[in-house]
Each structure stands twice: as C-alpha cells, then as structure tokens.
mmCIF file of C-alpha atoms in Angstrom:
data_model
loop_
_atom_site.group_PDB
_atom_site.id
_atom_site.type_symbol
_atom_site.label_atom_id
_atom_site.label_comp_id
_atom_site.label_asym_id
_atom_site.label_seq_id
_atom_site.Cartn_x
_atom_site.Cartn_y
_atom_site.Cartn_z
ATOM 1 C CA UNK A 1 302.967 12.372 171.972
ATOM 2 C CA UNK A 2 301.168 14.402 169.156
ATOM 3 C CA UNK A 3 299.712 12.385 166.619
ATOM 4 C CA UNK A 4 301.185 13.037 163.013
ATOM 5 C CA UNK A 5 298.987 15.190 160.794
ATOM 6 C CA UNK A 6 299.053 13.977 157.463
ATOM 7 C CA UNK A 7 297.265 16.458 154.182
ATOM 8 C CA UNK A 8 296.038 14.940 151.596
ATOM 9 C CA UNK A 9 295.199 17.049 148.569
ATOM 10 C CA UNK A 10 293.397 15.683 144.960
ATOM 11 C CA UNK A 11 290.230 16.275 143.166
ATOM 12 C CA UNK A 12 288.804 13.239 142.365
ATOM 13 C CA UNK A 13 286.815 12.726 145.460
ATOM 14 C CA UNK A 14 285.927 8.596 145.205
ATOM 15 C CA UNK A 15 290.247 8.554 145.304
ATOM 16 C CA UNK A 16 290.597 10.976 148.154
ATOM 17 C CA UNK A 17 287.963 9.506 150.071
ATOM 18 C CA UNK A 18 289.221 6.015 149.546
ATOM 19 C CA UNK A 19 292.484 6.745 150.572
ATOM 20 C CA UNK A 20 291.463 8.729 153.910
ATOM 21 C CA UNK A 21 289.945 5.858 154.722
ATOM 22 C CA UNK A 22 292.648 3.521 154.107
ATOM 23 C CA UNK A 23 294.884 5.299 156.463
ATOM 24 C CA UNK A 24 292.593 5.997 159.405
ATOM 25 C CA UNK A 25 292.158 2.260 159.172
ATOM 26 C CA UNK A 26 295.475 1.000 158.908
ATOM 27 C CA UNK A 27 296.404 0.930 162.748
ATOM 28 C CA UNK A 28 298.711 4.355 161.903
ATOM 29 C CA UNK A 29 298.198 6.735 164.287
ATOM 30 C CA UNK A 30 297.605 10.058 161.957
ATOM 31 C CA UNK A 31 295.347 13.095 161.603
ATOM 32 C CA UNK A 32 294.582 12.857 158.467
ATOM 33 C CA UNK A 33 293.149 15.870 156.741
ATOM 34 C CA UNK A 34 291.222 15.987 153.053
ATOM 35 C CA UNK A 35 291.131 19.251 150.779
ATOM 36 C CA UNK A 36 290.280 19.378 146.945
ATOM 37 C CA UNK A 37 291.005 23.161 146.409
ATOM 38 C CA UNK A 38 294.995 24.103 147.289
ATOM 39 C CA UNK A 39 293.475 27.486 148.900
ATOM 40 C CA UNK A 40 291.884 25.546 151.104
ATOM 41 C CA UNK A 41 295.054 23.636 152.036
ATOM 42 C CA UNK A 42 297.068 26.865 152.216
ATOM 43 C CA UNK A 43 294.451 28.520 154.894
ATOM 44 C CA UNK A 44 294.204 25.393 157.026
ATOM 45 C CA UNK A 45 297.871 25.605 157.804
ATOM 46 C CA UNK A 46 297.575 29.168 158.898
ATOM 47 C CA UNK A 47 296.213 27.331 161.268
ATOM 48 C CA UNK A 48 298.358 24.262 161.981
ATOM 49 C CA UNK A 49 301.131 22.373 160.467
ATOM 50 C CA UNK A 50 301.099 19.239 158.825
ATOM 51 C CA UNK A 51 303.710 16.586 159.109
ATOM 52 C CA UNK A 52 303.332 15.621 155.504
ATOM 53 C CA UNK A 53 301.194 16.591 152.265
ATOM 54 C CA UNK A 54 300.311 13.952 150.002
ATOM 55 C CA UNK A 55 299.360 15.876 146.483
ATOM 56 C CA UNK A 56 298.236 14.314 143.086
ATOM 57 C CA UNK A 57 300.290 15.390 140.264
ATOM 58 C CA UNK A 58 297.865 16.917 138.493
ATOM 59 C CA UNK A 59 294.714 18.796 139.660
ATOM 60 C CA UNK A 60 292.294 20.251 137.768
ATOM 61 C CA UNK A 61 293.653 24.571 138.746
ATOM 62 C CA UNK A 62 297.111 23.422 139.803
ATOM 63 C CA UNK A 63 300.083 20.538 140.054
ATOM 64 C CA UNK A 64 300.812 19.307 143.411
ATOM 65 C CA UNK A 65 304.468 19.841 142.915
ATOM 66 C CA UNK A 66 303.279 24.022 142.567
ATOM 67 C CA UNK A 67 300.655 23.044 145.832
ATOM 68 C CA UNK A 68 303.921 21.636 147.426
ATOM 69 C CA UNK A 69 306.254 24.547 146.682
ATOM 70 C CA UNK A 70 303.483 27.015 147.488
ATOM 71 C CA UNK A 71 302.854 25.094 150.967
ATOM 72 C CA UNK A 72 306.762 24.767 151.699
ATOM 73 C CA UNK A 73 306.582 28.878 151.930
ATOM 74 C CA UNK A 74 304.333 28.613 154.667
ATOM 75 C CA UNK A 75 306.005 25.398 156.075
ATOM 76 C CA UNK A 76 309.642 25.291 155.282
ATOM 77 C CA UNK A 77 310.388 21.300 156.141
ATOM 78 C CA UNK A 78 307.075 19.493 155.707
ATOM 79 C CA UNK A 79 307.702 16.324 154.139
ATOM 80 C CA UNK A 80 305.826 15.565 151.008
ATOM 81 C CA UNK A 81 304.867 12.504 148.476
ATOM 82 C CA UNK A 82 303.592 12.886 145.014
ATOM 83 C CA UNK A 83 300.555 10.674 144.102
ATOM 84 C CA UNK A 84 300.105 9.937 140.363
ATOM 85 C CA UNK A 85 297.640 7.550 138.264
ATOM 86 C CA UNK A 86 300.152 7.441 135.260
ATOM 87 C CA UNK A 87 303.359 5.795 135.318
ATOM 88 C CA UNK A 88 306.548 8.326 134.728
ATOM 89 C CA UNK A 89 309.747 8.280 134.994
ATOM 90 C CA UNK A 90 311.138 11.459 134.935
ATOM 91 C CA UNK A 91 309.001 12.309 137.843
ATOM 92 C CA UNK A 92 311.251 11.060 140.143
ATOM 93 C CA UNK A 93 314.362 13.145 139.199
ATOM 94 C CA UNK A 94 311.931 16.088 139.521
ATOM 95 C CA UNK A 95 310.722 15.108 143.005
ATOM 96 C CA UNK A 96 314.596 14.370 143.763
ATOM 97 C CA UNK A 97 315.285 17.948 142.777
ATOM 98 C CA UNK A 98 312.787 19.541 144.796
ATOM 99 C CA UNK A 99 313.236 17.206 147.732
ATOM 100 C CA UNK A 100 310.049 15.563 147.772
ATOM 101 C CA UNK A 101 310.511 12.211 149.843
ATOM 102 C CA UNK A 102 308.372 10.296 147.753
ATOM 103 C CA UNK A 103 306.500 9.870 144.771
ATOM 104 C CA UNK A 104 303.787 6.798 144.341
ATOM 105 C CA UNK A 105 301.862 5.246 141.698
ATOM 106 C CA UNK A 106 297.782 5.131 142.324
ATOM 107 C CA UNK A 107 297.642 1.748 141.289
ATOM 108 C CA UNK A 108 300.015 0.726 144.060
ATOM 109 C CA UNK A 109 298.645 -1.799 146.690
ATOM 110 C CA UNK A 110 297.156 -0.420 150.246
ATOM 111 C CA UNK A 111 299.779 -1.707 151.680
ATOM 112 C CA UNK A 112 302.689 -0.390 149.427
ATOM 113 C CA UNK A 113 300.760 3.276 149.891
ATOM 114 C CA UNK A 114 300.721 2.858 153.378
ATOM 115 C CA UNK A 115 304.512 1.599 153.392
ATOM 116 C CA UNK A 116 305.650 4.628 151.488
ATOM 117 C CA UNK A 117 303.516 7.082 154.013
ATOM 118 C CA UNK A 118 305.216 5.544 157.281
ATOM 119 C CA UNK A 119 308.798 5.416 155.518
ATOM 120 C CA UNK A 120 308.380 9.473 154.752
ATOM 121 C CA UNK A 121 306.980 10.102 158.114
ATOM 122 C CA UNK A 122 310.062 8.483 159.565
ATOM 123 C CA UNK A 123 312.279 10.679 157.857
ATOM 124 C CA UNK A 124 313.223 8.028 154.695
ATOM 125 C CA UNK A 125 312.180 8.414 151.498
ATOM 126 C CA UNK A 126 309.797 6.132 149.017
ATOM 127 C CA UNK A 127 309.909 5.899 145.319
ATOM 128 C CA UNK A 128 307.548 3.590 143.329
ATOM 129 C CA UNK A 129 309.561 1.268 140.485
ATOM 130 C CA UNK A 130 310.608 2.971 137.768
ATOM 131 C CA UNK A 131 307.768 1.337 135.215
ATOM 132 C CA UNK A 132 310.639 1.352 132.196
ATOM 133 C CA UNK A 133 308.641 2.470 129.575
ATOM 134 C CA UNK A 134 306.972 5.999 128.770
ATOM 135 C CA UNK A 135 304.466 5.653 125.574
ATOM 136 C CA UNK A 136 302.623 8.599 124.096
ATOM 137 C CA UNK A 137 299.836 9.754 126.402
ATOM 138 C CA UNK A 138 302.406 9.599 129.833
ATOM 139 C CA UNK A 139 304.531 12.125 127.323
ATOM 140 C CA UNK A 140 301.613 13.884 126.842
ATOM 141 C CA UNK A 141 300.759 14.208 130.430
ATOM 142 C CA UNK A 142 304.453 15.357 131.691
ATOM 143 C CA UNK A 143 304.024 18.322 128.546
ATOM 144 C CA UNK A 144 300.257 19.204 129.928
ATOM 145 C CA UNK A 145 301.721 19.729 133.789
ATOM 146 C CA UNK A 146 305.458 20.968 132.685
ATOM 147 C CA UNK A 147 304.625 25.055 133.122
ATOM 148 C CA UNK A 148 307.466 25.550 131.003
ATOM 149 C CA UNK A 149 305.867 24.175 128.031
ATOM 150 C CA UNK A 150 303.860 27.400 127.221
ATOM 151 C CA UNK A 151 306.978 29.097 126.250
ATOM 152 C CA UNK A 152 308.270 29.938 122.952
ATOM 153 C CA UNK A 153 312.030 29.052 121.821
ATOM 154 C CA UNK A 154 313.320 32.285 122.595
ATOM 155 C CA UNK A 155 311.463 32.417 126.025
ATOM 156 C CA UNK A 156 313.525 29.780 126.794
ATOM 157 C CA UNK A 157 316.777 31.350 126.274
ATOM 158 C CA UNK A 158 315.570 34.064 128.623
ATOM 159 C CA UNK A 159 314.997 32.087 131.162
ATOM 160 C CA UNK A 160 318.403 29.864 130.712
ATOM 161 C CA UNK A 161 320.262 33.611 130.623
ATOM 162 C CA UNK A 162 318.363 35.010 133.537
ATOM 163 C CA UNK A 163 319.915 31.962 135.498
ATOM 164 C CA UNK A 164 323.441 32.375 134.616
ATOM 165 C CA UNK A 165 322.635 35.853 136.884
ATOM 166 C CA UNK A 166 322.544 38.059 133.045
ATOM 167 C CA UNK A 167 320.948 41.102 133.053
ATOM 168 C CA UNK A 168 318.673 42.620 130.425
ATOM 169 C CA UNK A 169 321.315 44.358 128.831
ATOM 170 C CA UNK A 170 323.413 41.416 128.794
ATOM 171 C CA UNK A 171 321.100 38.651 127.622
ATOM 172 C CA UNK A 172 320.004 41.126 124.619
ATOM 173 C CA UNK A 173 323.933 41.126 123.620
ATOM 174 C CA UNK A 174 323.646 37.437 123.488
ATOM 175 C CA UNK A 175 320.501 37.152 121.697
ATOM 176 C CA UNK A 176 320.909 40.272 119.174
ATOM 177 C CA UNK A 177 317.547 41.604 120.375
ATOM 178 C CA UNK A 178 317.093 45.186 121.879
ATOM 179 C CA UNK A 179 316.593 45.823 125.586
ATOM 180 C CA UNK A 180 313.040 46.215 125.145
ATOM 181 C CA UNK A 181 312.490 43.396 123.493
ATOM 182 C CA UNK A 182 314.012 41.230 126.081
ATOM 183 C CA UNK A 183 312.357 42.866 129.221
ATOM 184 C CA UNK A 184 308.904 41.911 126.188
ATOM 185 C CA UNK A 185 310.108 38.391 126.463
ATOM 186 C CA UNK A 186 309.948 39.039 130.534
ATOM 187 C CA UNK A 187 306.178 40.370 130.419
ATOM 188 C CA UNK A 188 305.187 37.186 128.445
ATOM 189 C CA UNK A 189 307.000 34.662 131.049
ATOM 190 C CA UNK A 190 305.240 36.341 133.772
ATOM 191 C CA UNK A 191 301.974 36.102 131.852
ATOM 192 C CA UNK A 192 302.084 32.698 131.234
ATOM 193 C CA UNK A 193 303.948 31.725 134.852
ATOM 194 C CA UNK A 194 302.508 34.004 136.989
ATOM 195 C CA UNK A 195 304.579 36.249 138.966
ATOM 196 C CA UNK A 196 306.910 34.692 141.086
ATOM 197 C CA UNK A 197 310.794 35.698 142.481
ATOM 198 C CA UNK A 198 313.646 35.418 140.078
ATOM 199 C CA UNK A 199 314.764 32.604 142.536
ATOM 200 C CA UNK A 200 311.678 30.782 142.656
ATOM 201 C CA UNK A 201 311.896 31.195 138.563
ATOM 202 C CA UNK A 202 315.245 29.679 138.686
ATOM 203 C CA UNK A 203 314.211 27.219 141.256
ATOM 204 C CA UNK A 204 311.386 26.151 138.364
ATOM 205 C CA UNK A 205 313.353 25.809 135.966
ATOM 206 C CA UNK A 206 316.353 23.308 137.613
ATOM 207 C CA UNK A 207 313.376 21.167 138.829
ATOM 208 C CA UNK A 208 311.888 20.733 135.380
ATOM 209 C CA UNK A 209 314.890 20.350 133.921
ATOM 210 C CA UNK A 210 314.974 23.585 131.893
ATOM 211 C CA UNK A 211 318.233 24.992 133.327
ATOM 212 C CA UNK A 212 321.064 22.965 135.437
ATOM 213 C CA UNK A 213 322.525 24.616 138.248
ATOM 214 C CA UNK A 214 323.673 23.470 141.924
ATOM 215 C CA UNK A 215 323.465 26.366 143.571
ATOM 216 C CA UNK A 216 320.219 28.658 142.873
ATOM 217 C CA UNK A 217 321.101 31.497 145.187
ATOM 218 C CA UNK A 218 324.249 32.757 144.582
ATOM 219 C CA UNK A 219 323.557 35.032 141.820
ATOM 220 C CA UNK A 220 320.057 36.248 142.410
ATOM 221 C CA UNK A 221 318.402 38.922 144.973
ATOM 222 C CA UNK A 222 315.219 38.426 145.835
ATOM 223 C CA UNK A 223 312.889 40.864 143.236
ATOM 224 C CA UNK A 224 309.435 39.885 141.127
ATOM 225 C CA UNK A 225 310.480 38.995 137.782
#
C-alpha cells in the first residue's frame, strides 16, 4: 500500500523542522516532504502528488491559502490544512469556502496536530476551537494577508460588478464612469492581484468574503482579466 505523502510548506525553519519531526515520529506512516519557497513546492509535484499540503497562513512572498489554490491547479483534489500562529476566526469560513479540510492553531498540542493530520488524511475534516475573541493585531494580520485590501473603494465595486457577469460597458452605467475609466480600474486590479482568470478573480473574492455567490461559473468564460 503506498505510503501517504504529506507537504509541508512554511518559512520559519525551527517550526517546519519541528513539525517534520513530529510526524515521522508519531507511528503515522507518511512521506513527509519540507519546502520553504512555494516554487519549490509547485516543481516537486511535477513530479509526484501529495496526499495533503499543510501551508502556514502567512509566508514571507505568499499566503498558503494562494500556495493552496496555486497547487490545486496542478492537483485538483489534494487535501489541505491551514497552519497559523495567531488565533482567527474568520479563517475558518474562508477555509470552508475554499474547501480546505482543516485549519490548526500552532500552539496546538502534538497530539491535537497530529489528530487533525490523520482526520484530513481519512477524508474528515479538522478545525481548531474557535478562540472567541479577535483583538487588534489578529485584525491586523487578516488585513496584511487579505489581497483584497490593496484596493481602493471603487476597485471594489469593479470587482463586485464583474461578478454579477457585467461587462465594461455595463458596470460604467452603474458607476457613472466612462468605459475607459473602468477597463483603468481593471489595469490597477491586475497590478495589485496579479493576473489571474476572471473565475479565479471571482473565486477570490467569494473566499474572502468580498462578493457572495454560490455558483462561480455560470456567468464567466475563461479569459485573463
């Protein structure tokens, strides 16, 4: 029976190194595999494919929700678990959204780690307790990994129209811009996002709570934005 490969992705090396060894000590019977860079990560499963990628929240280039996304192009159904060292509630929702099966605290015990890496690899799903509370610096760290947060006001609104399937002429109608200043607007969320689909914009967006929406798909063809 092939062993499970697990991926384990974070740049603070003492952590990663820690927690590699907690597993391959634990009696599970895992590959487990270290990276620090997410290229790295992304080349290695050109290679082979993981069983599950556990990512910290927030690296130093990237998130590991974007490192999870990013990988689940290469890997459609590899399970995944967000790793964090603050304590925040509205993480959850967002894993929930983008159907990550688990998301952990770092100050968890070995054991509840190891719990939550077994009940993902069995197909479950593991969610640290809700710590209640959300003071100033967890705010702080949601705004500093929330992508959206670089974007002005009427950004926004582009993105909000864009996913109710508007086009450009459309959305400056609604705004009482012109055209071009709308497909400006566009140039500047690109900038600041990087170029990505208009569904993997939309996709964004739901999961960080910028836009609602249920079904993502229906109104979009697949084009850069």
């Amino acid at each position: 029976m092939k062993q499970p490969i697990v991926y384990i992705i974070d740049d603070h090396e003492i952590f990663l190194v820690g927690l590699r060894a907690t597993i391959e000590n634990s009696g599970l019977n895992v590959v487990v595999r270290t990276f620090v860079i997410p290229e790295e990560l992304y080349r290695s499963m050109q290679e082979e494919e993981p069983d599950i990628i556990i990512a910290d929240l927030i690296l130093s280039i990237s998130t590991g929700l974007e490192v999870i996304l990013r990988a689940r192009a290469l890997l459609k159904n590899v399970k995944a678990i967000l790793i964090s060292s603050t304590k925040e509630d509205r993480i959850k929702e967002m894993c929930q959204k983008s159907e990550i099966q688990g998301y952990i605290y770092k100050s968890e015990s070995e054991k509840d780690i190891l719990s939550a890496i077994q009940t993902v690899l069995e197909g479950g799903e593991y969610y640290s307790e809700e710590s209640g509370t959300e003071d100033i610096e967890v705010v702080k760290s949601y705004d500093k990994i929330n992508p959206f947060s670089k974007l002005t006001k009427r950004e926004l609104e582009v993105v909000v129209y864009l996913s109710k399937g508007m086009s450009y002429s459309e959305i400056a109608k609604q705004m009482n811009i012109s055209s071009k200043t709308v497909n400006t607007h566009r140039v500047n969320i690109t900038e600041k996002l990087g170029k990505m689909s208009l569904q993997h914009l939309i996709m964004k967006a739901n999961i960080w709570g910028i836009v609602k929406s249920h079904n993502l798909y229906t109104n979009f063809k697949e084009k850069d934005i």
